[in-house]
Amino acid sequence: QVQLVESVGGVVQPGRSLTLSCVATGFTFSYSGMHWVRQAPGKGLEWVAVISYDGRVKYFADSVQGRFSISRDNSKNTVYLQMNSLRVEDTAVYYCAKDPGSGGSGSYYFEKWGQGTLVTVSS
Amino acid sequence: DIVVTQSPGSLAVSLGQTATINCKSSQSVVYRGNNKSYLTWYQQKPGQPPRLLISWASTRESGVPDRFSGSGSETDFTLTISSLQAEDVAVYYCQQHASTRPTFGQGTRLEIK
């Protein structure tokens, strides 16, 4: 079955960088768009970024545009989220999520989710 | 961005009764090319990731009990949970995916009365 496993997050100081990874199994990774979605402690869900199945199309939320980047390695079934210039307000559980779209355009909703990883930005 | 607003923010319903959660988008999420509503519902239990319940406004995912149903079109949508069970206690989110920047409602916390 589909499994998405995020790397361990951690505590990072404001202004610093951190890269998350998510390893996917149980489906043809190279056919699926992949997303990152975050949830601040006790708060709701916020979509962060998407990457198309082939890595050519990427979109970001306004709140992270210019600071975060997303990439993927289809040979390793892995999607990455590089987070630069981190802010206190980036503190959240970060989930990677599978788009149900196959090839072509994504569907931009979230069929399967990882368990999430906590990133805390604090001095 | 399309703004999605849920109501109520929290809800307490007796076991066996019906819970109704509303979701309103700031613009239509129907794509005229296929007449589909780009609206999904998720359930999130404490300490767990969200779970996809309903896609395309009314299509229940595999394994989701049939007491969960979704309805609506254009800008107004509803998640209905009939015959409420104890395991339905959770926060429920709607999400629009009519744009390349998907957005969520703020969530509705469902409790047992």
PDB file of C-alpha atoms in Angstrom:
ATOM      1  CA  GLN A   1       0.000   0.000   0.000  1.00  0.00           C
ATOM      2  CA  VAL A   2       0.981   3.632  -0.331  1.00  0.00           C
ATOM      3  CA  GLN A   3       3.470   4.811   2.267  1.00  0.00           C
ATOM      4  CA  LEU A   4       4.993   8.243   2.626  1.00  0.00           C
ATOM      5  CA  VAL A   5       7.745   8.673   5.200  1.00  0.00           C
ATOM      6  CA  GLU A   6       9.088  12.107   6.010  1.00  0.00           C
ATOM      7  CA  SER A   7      12.549  12.700   7.393  1.00  0.00           C
ATOM      8  CA  VAL A   8      12.943  13.848  10.961  1.00  0.00           C
ATOM      9  CA  GLY A   9      12.478  17.594  11.366  1.00  0.00           C
ATOM     10  CA  GLY A  10      13.979  19.333  14.336  1.00  0.00           C
ATOM     11  CA  VAL A  11      14.714  22.657  15.937  1.00  0.00           C
ATOM     12  CA  VAL A  12      16.335  25.362  13.841  1.00  0.00           C
ATOM     13  CA  GLN A  13      17.142  28.985  14.528  1.00  0.00           C
ATOM     14  CA  PRO A  14      15.364  31.779  12.683  1.00  0.00           C
ATOM     15  CA  GLY A  15      17.091  32.650   9.440  1.00  0.00           C
ATOM     16  CA  ARG A  16      18.645  29.223   9.049  1.00  0.00           C
ATOM     17  CA  SER A  17      17.845  26.479   6.532  1.00  0.00           C
ATOM     18  CA  LEU A  18      16.498  22.956   6.700  1.00  0.00           C
ATOM     19  CA  THR A  19      15.701  20.355   4.067  1.00  0.00           C
ATOM     20  CA  LEU A  20      12.958  17.781   4.516  1.00  0.00           C
ATOM     21  CA  SER A  21      12.654  14.631   2.460  1.00  0.00           C
ATOM     22  CA  CYS A  22       9.809  12.194   1.897  1.00  0.00           C
ATOM     23  CA  VAL A  23      10.320   8.668   0.628  1.00  0.00           C
ATOM     24  CA  ALA A  24       7.395   7.099  -1.198  1.00  0.00           C
ATOM     25  CA  THR A  25       6.566   3.440  -1.668  1.00  0.00           C
ATOM     26  CA  GLY A  26       3.605   1.404  -2.871  1.00  0.00           C
ATOM     27  CA  PHE A  27       2.840   3.305  -6.075  1.00  0.00           C
ATOM     28  CA  THR A  28       4.530   4.514  -9.241  1.00  0.00           C
ATOM     29  CA  PHE A  29       6.151   7.617  -7.838  1.00  0.00           C
ATOM     30  CA  SER A  30       7.236   8.999 -11.197  1.00  0.00           C
ATOM     31  CA  TYR A  31       3.596   9.252 -12.289  1.00  0.00           C
ATOM     32  CA  SER A  32       2.358  11.332  -9.342  1.00  0.00           C
ATOM     33  CA  GLY A  33       2.486  14.967  -8.389  1.00  0.00           C
ATOM     34  CA  MET A  34       3.554  15.500  -4.791  1.00  0.00           C
ATOM     35  CA  HIS A  35       2.693  18.185  -2.262  1.00  0.00           C
ATOM     36  CA  TRP A  36       3.852  19.525   1.071  1.00  0.00           C
ATOM     37  CA  VAL A  37       1.170  20.652   3.516  1.00  0.00           C
ATOM     38  CA  ARG A  38       1.833  22.052   6.980  1.00  0.00           C
ATOM     39  CA  GLN A  39      -0.055  22.474  10.218  1.00  0.00           C
ATOM     40  CA  ALA A  40       1.057  24.887  12.906  1.00  0.00           C
ATOM     41  CA  PRO A  41       0.532  23.601  16.468  1.00  0.00           C
ATOM     42  CA  GLY A  42      -3.172  23.594  17.270  1.00  0.00           C
ATOM     43  CA  LYS A  43      -4.039  25.204  13.948  1.00  0.00           C
ATOM     44  CA  GLY A  44      -5.501  24.211  10.603  1.00  0.00           C
ATOM     45  CA  LEU A  45      -3.977  22.916   7.415  1.00  0.00           C
ATOM     46  CA  GLU A  46      -1.983  25.084   5.015  1.00  0.00           C
ATOM     47  CA  TRP A  47      -0.857  23.930   1.597  1.00  0.00           C
ATOM     48  CA  VAL A  48       2.816  24.791   1.029  1.00  0.00           C
ATOM     49  CA  ALA A  49       4.030  23.569  -2.361  1.00  0.00           C
ATOM     50  CA  VAL A  50       3.482  21.144  -5.228  1.00  0.00           C
ATOM     51  CA  ILE A  51       5.759  19.542  -7.786  1.00  0.00           C
ATOM     52  CA  SER A  52       4.540  17.811 -10.911  1.00  0.00           C
ATOM     53  CA  TYR A  53       5.296  14.183 -11.699  1.00  0.00           C
ATOM     54  CA  ASP A  54       8.278  15.168 -13.858  1.00  0.00           C
ATOM     55  CA  GLY A  55       9.523  18.041 -11.719  1.00  0.00           C
ATOM     56  CA  ARG A  56       8.852  20.668 -14.374  1.00  0.00           C
ATOM     57  CA  VAL A  57       5.922  22.435 -12.704  1.00  0.00           C
ATOM     58  CA  LYS A  58       6.150  23.874  -9.200  1.00  0.00           C
ATOM     59  CA  TYR A  59       3.843  26.166  -7.263  1.00  0.00           C
ATOM     60  CA  PHE A  60       4.207  27.681  -3.823  1.00  0.00           C
ATOM     61  CA  ALA A  61       2.023  29.358  -1.252  1.00  0.00           C
ATOM     62  CA  ASP A  62       2.575  33.105  -0.955  1.00  0.00           C
ATOM     63  CA  SER A  63       3.783  32.615   2.613  1.00  0.00           C
ATOM     64  CA  VAL A  64       6.825  30.615   1.460  1.00  0.00           C
ATOM     65  CA  GLN A  65       7.371  31.921  -2.075  1.00  0.00           C
ATOM     66  CA  GLY A  66      11.012  32.849  -2.580  1.00  0.00           C
ATOM     67  CA  ARG A  67      12.164  31.091   0.609  1.00  0.00           C
ATOM     68  CA  PHE A  68      11.178  27.444   0.019  1.00  0.00           C
ATOM     69  CA  SER A  69      11.943  25.221  -2.933  1.00  0.00           C
ATOM     70  CA  ILE A  70      10.647  21.791  -3.881  1.00  0.00           C
ATOM     71  CA  SER A  71      12.377  19.098  -5.890  1.00  0.00           C
ATOM     72  CA  ARG A  72      12.178  15.374  -6.523  1.00  0.00           C
ATOM     73  CA  ASP A  73      14.384  12.460  -7.497  1.00  0.00           C
ATOM     74  CA  ASN A  74      12.287   9.865  -9.273  1.00  0.00           C
ATOM     75  CA  SER A  75      15.156   7.372  -9.188  1.00  0.00           C
ATOM     76  CA  LYS A  76      14.982   7.476  -5.382  1.00  0.00           C
ATOM     77  CA  ASN A  77      11.191   7.858  -5.024  1.00  0.00           C
ATOM     78  CA  THR A  78      11.867  10.957  -2.959  1.00  0.00           C
ATOM     79  CA  VAL A  79      10.495  14.483  -2.810  1.00  0.00           C
ATOM     80  CA  TYR A  80      12.308  17.286  -0.998  1.00  0.00           C
ATOM     81  CA  LEU A  81      11.366  20.586   0.586  1.00  0.00           C
ATOM     82  CA  GLN A  82      14.255  22.992   1.053  1.00  0.00           C
ATOM     83  CA  MET A  83      13.362  25.684   3.542  1.00  0.00           C
ATOM     84  CA  ASN A  84      15.540  28.784   3.684  1.00  0.00           C
ATOM     85  CA  SER A  85      15.320  31.956   5.775  1.00  0.00           C
ATOM     86  CA  LEU A  86      13.116  30.158   8.265  1.00  0.00           C
ATOM     87  CA  ARG A  87      10.814  32.205  10.458  1.00  0.00           C
ATOM     88  CA  VAL A  88       9.158  31.482  13.775  1.00  0.00           C
ATOM     89  CA  GLU A  89       5.833  31.308  11.942  1.00  0.00           C
ATOM     90  CA  ASP A  90       7.137  28.374   9.854  1.00  0.00           C
ATOM     91  CA  THR A  91       6.920  26.204  12.972  1.00  0.00           C
ATOM     92  CA  ALA A  92       4.590  23.357  12.047  1.00  0.00           C
ATOM     93  CA  VAL A  93       4.150  19.694  11.334  1.00  0.00           C
ATOM     94  CA  TYR A  94       5.044  19.222   7.694  1.00  0.00           C
ATOM     95  CA  TYR A  95       3.240  16.505   5.751  1.00  0.00           C
ATOM     96  CA  CYS A  96       4.084  15.214   2.322  1.00  0.00           C
ATOM     97  CA  ALA A  97       1.041  14.147   0.377  1.00  0.00           C
ATOM     98  CA  LYS A  98       0.327  12.329  -2.867  1.00  0.00           C
ATOM     99  CA  ASP A  99      -1.715  13.914  -5.608  1.00  0.00           C
ATOM    100  CA  PRO A 100      -4.159  11.438  -7.171  1.00  0.00           C
ATOM    101  CA  GLY A 101      -3.432  12.780 -10.654  1.00  0.00           C
ATOM    102  CA  SER A 102      -1.355  10.548 -12.874  1.00  0.00           C
ATOM    103  CA  GLY A 103       0.941  12.186 -15.361  1.00  0.00           C
ATOM    104  CA  GLY A 104      -0.201  15.355 -17.087  1.00  0.00           C
ATOM    105  CA  SER A 105      -1.918  17.826 -14.793  1.00  0.00           C
ATOM    106  CA  GLY A 106      -2.241  17.176 -11.120  1.00  0.00           C
ATOM    107  CA  SER A 107      -5.557  17.208  -9.320  1.00  0.00           C
ATOM    108  CA  TYR A 108      -4.319  19.367  -6.447  1.00  0.00           C
ATOM    109  CA  TYR A 109      -5.898  17.428  -3.657  1.00  0.00           C
ATOM    110  CA  PHE A 110      -4.340  14.925  -1.286  1.00  0.00           C
ATOM    111  CA  GLU A 111      -5.023  11.244  -1.687  1.00  0.00           C
ATOM    112  CA  LYS A 112      -2.509   9.935   0.843  1.00  0.00           C
ATOM    113  CA  TRP A 113      -0.536  11.607   3.602  1.00  0.00           C
ATOM    114  CA  GLY A 114       2.650  10.868   5.482  1.00  0.00           C
ATOM    115  CA  GLN A 115       2.681  10.897   9.278  1.00  0.00           C
ATOM    116  CA  GLY A 116       4.289  14.321   9.307  1.00  0.00           C
ATOM    117  CA  THR A 117       7.440  15.759  10.814  1.00  0.00           C
ATOM    118  CA  LEU A 118       7.697  18.628  13.275  1.00  0.00           C
ATOM    119  CA  VAL A 119       9.848  21.611  12.418  1.00  0.00           C
ATOM    120  CA  THR A 120      10.349  24.129  15.211  1.00  0.00           C
ATOM    121  CA  VAL A 121      11.896  27.480  14.418  1.00  0.00           C
ATOM    122  CA  SER A 122      13.139  29.066  17.609  1.00  0.00           C
ATOM    123  CA  SER A 123      16.152  30.870  18.972  1.00  0.00           C
TER     124      SER A 123
ATOM    125  CA  ASP B   1      -6.599  32.864  -3.849  1.00  0.00           C
ATOM    126  CA  ILE B   2      -9.956  31.217  -3.318  1.00  0.00           C
ATOM    127  CA  VAL B   3     -11.034  31.619   0.305  1.00  0.00           C
ATOM    128  CA  VAL B   4     -12.844  28.694   1.894  1.00  0.00           C
ATOM    129  CA  THR B   5     -14.968  29.218   4.986  1.00  0.00           C
ATOM    130  CA  GLN B   6     -16.399  26.445   7.136  1.00  0.00           C
ATOM    131  CA  SER B   7     -19.209  26.599   9.636  1.00  0.00           C
ATOM    132  CA  PRO B   8     -19.683  25.963  12.426  1.00  0.00           C
ATOM    133  CA  GLY B   9     -16.255  26.061  14.017  1.00  0.00           C
ATOM    134  CA  SER B  10     -17.289  23.355  16.445  1.00  0.00           C
ATOM    135  CA  LEU B  11     -20.235  21.062  16.780  1.00  0.00           C
ATOM    136  CA  ALA B  12     -21.540  18.675  19.444  1.00  0.00           C
ATOM    137  CA  VAL B  13     -23.958  15.971  18.326  1.00  0.00           C
ATOM    138  CA  SER B  14     -25.492  13.030  20.161  1.00  0.00           C
ATOM    139  CA  LEU B  15     -24.573   9.472  19.200  1.00  0.00           C
ATOM    140  CA  GLY B  16     -26.822   8.192  16.450  1.00  0.00           C
ATOM    141  CA  GLN B  17     -27.820  11.666  15.337  1.00  0.00           C
ATOM    142  CA  THR B  18     -26.770  13.616  12.228  1.00  0.00           C
ATOM    143  CA  ALA B  19     -23.926  16.140  11.995  1.00  0.00           C
ATOM    144  CA  THR B  20     -23.890  18.737   9.240  1.00  0.00           C
ATOM    145  CA  ILE B  21     -20.826  20.791   8.334  1.00  0.00           C
ATOM    146  CA  ASN B  22     -20.930  23.591   5.793  1.00  0.00           C
ATOM    147  CA  CYS B  23     -18.234  24.878   3.470  1.00  0.00           C
ATOM    148  CA  LYS B  24     -18.420  28.010   1.364  1.00  0.00           C
ATOM    149  CA  SER B  25     -15.928  29.141  -1.260  1.00  0.00           C
ATOM    150  CA  SER B  26     -15.353  32.740  -2.312  1.00  0.00           C
ATOM    151  CA  GLN B  27     -15.910  31.789  -5.951  1.00  0.00           C
ATOM    152  CA  SER B  28     -17.325  28.845  -7.831  1.00  0.00           C
ATOM    153  CA  VAL B  29     -15.135  25.732  -7.744  1.00  0.00           C
ATOM    154  CA  VAL B  30     -16.983  24.086 -10.621  1.00  0.00           C
ATOM    155  CA  TYR B  31     -14.946  23.613 -13.770  1.00  0.00           C
ATOM    156  CA  ARG B  32     -17.233  24.140 -16.728  1.00  0.00           C
ATOM    157  CA  GLY B  33     -15.208  21.814 -18.939  1.00  0.00           C
ATOM    158  CA  ASN B  34     -16.294  18.737 -16.997  1.00  0.00           C
ATOM    159  CA  ASN B  35     -18.972  20.142 -14.667  1.00  0.00           C
ATOM    160  CA  LYS B  36     -17.105  18.761 -11.649  1.00  0.00           C
ATOM    161  CA  SER B  37     -16.883  20.461  -8.268  1.00  0.00           C
ATOM    162  CA  TYR B  38     -13.258  20.732  -7.150  1.00  0.00           C
ATOM    163  CA  LEU B  39     -13.997  20.294  -3.458  1.00  0.00           C
ATOM    164  CA  THR B  40     -12.765  17.629  -1.047  1.00  0.00           C
ATOM    165  CA  TRP B  41     -13.377  16.703   2.589  1.00  0.00           C
ATOM    166  CA  TYR B  42     -10.852  15.340   5.091  1.00  0.00           C
ATOM    167  CA  GLN B  43     -11.083  13.919   8.574  1.00  0.00           C
ATOM    168  CA  GLN B  44      -8.272  14.423  11.083  1.00  0.00           C
ATOM    169  CA  LYS B  45      -8.202  12.590  14.387  1.00  0.00           C
ATOM    170  CA  PRO B  46      -5.859  13.694  17.182  1.00  0.00           C
ATOM    171  CA  GLY B  47      -2.229  12.842  16.530  1.00  0.00           C
ATOM    172  CA  GLN B  48      -2.952  11.554  13.035  1.00  0.00           C
ATOM    173  CA  PRO B  49      -2.549  12.971   9.537  1.00  0.00           C
ATOM    174  CA  PRO B  50      -5.681  13.949   7.662  1.00  0.00           C
ATOM    175  CA  ARG B  51      -7.600  11.251   5.836  1.00  0.00           C
ATOM    176  CA  LEU B  52      -9.344  11.849   2.520  1.00  0.00           C
ATOM    177  CA  LEU B  53     -13.062  11.178   2.922  1.00  0.00           C
ATOM    178  CA  ILE B  54     -14.803  12.649  -0.101  1.00  0.00           C
ATOM    179  CA  SER B  55     -13.524  13.969  -3.402  1.00  0.00           C
ATOM    180  CA  TRP B  56     -15.275  15.912  -6.151  1.00  0.00           C
ATOM    181  CA  ALA B  57     -17.791  17.134  -3.576  1.00  0.00           C
ATOM    182  CA  SER B  58     -19.690  13.851  -3.330  1.00  0.00           C
ATOM    183  CA  THR B  59     -17.498  10.829  -4.209  1.00  0.00           C
ATOM    184  CA  ARG B  60     -16.805   8.776  -1.136  1.00  0.00           C
ATOM    185  CA  GLU B  61     -13.315   7.215  -0.988  1.00  0.00           C
ATOM    186  CA  SER B  62     -12.870   3.496  -0.704  1.00  0.00           C
ATOM    187  CA  GLY B  63     -13.315   2.308   2.872  1.00  0.00           C
ATOM    188  CA  VAL B  64     -15.205   5.374   4.038  1.00  0.00           C
ATOM    189  CA  PRO B  65     -18.481   4.380   5.738  1.00  0.00           C
ATOM    190  CA  ASP B  66     -21.609   5.288   3.830  1.00  0.00           C
ATOM    191  CA  ARG B  67     -22.858   7.389   6.734  1.00  0.00           C
ATOM    192  CA  PHE B  68     -20.512  10.064   5.348  1.00  0.00           C
ATOM    193  CA  SER B  69     -21.927  11.973   2.397  1.00  0.00           C
ATOM    194  CA  GLY B  70     -21.055  15.145   0.562  1.00  0.00           C
ATOM    195  CA  SER B  71     -23.244  17.443  -1.460  1.00  0.00           C
ATOM    196  CA  GLY B  72     -23.379  20.894  -2.972  1.00  0.00           C
ATOM    197  CA  SER B  73     -22.191  22.812  -5.994  1.00  0.00           C
ATOM    198  CA  GLU B  74     -20.751  26.126  -7.132  1.00  0.00           C
ATOM    199  CA  THR B  75     -19.838  27.825  -3.830  1.00  0.00           C
ATOM    200  CA  ASP B  76     -21.826  25.961  -1.173  1.00  0.00           C
ATOM    201  CA  PHE B  77     -21.072  22.464   0.045  1.00  0.00           C
ATOM    202  CA  THR B  78     -22.089  20.205   2.908  1.00  0.00           C
ATOM    203  CA  LEU B  79     -20.615  17.205   4.674  1.00  0.00           C
ATOM    204  CA  THR B  80     -23.266  15.122   6.388  1.00  0.00           C
ATOM    205  CA  ILE B  81     -22.472  12.423   8.913  1.00  0.00           C
ATOM    206  CA  SER B  82     -25.518  10.363   9.745  1.00  0.00           C
ATOM    207  CA  SER B  83     -25.889   7.909  12.637  1.00  0.00           C
ATOM    208  CA  LEU B  84     -22.930   9.514  14.422  1.00  0.00           C
ATOM    209  CA  GLN B  85     -20.484   7.052  15.976  1.00  0.00           C
ATOM    210  CA  ALA B  86     -17.935   7.675  18.719  1.00  0.00           C
ATOM    211  CA  GLU B  87     -15.095   7.127  16.252  1.00  0.00           C
ATOM    212  CA  ASP B  88     -16.308  10.089  14.182  1.00  0.00           C
ATOM    213  CA  VAL B  89     -14.937  12.528  16.756  1.00  0.00           C
ATOM    214  CA  ALA B  90     -12.399  14.523  14.749  1.00  0.00           C
ATOM    215  CA  VAL B  91     -11.723  17.796  13.020  1.00  0.00           C
ATOM    216  CA  TYR B  92     -13.137  17.988   9.504  1.00  0.00           C
ATOM    217  CA  TYR B  93     -11.676  20.146   6.753  1.00  0.00           C
ATOM    218  CA  CYS B  94     -12.908  21.059   3.317  1.00  0.00           C
ATOM    219  CA  GLN B  95     -10.464  22.041   0.600  1.00  0.00           C
ATOM    220  CA  GLN B  96     -10.846  23.551  -2.823  1.00  0.00           C
ATOM    221  CA  HIS B  97      -8.610  22.466  -5.674  1.00  0.00           C
ATOM    222  CA  ALA B  98     -10.053  24.568  -8.450  1.00  0.00           C
ATOM    223  CA  SER B  99      -6.820  26.550  -8.573  1.00  0.00           C
ATOM    224  CA  THR B 100      -3.141  25.603  -8.562  1.00  0.00           C
ATOM    225  CA  ARG B 101      -2.998  27.018  -5.039  1.00  0.00           C
ATOM    226  CA  PRO B 102      -5.333  24.783  -3.060  1.00  0.00           C
ATOM    227  CA  THR B 103      -6.843  26.215   0.102  1.00  0.00           C
ATOM    228  CA  PHE B 104      -8.490  24.710   3.161  1.00  0.00           C
ATOM    229  CA  GLY B 105     -11.315  25.779   5.378  1.00  0.00           C
ATOM    230  CA  GLN B 106     -10.366  26.482   8.968  1.00  0.00           C
ATOM    231  CA  GLY B 107     -11.787  23.178  10.197  1.00  0.00           C
ATOM    232  CA  THR B 108     -14.812  22.055  12.185  1.00  0.00           C
ATOM    233  CA  ARG B 109     -14.317  20.214  15.458  1.00  0.00           C
ATOM    234  CA  LEU B 110     -16.946  17.514  15.960  1.00  0.00           C
ATOM    235  CA  GLU B 111     -17.621  16.202  19.456  1.00  0.00           C
ATOM    236  CA  ILE B 112     -20.143  13.913  21.072  1.00  0.00           C
ATOM    237  CA  LYS B 113     -22.877  15.602  23.098  1.00  0.00           C
TER     238      LYS B 113
END
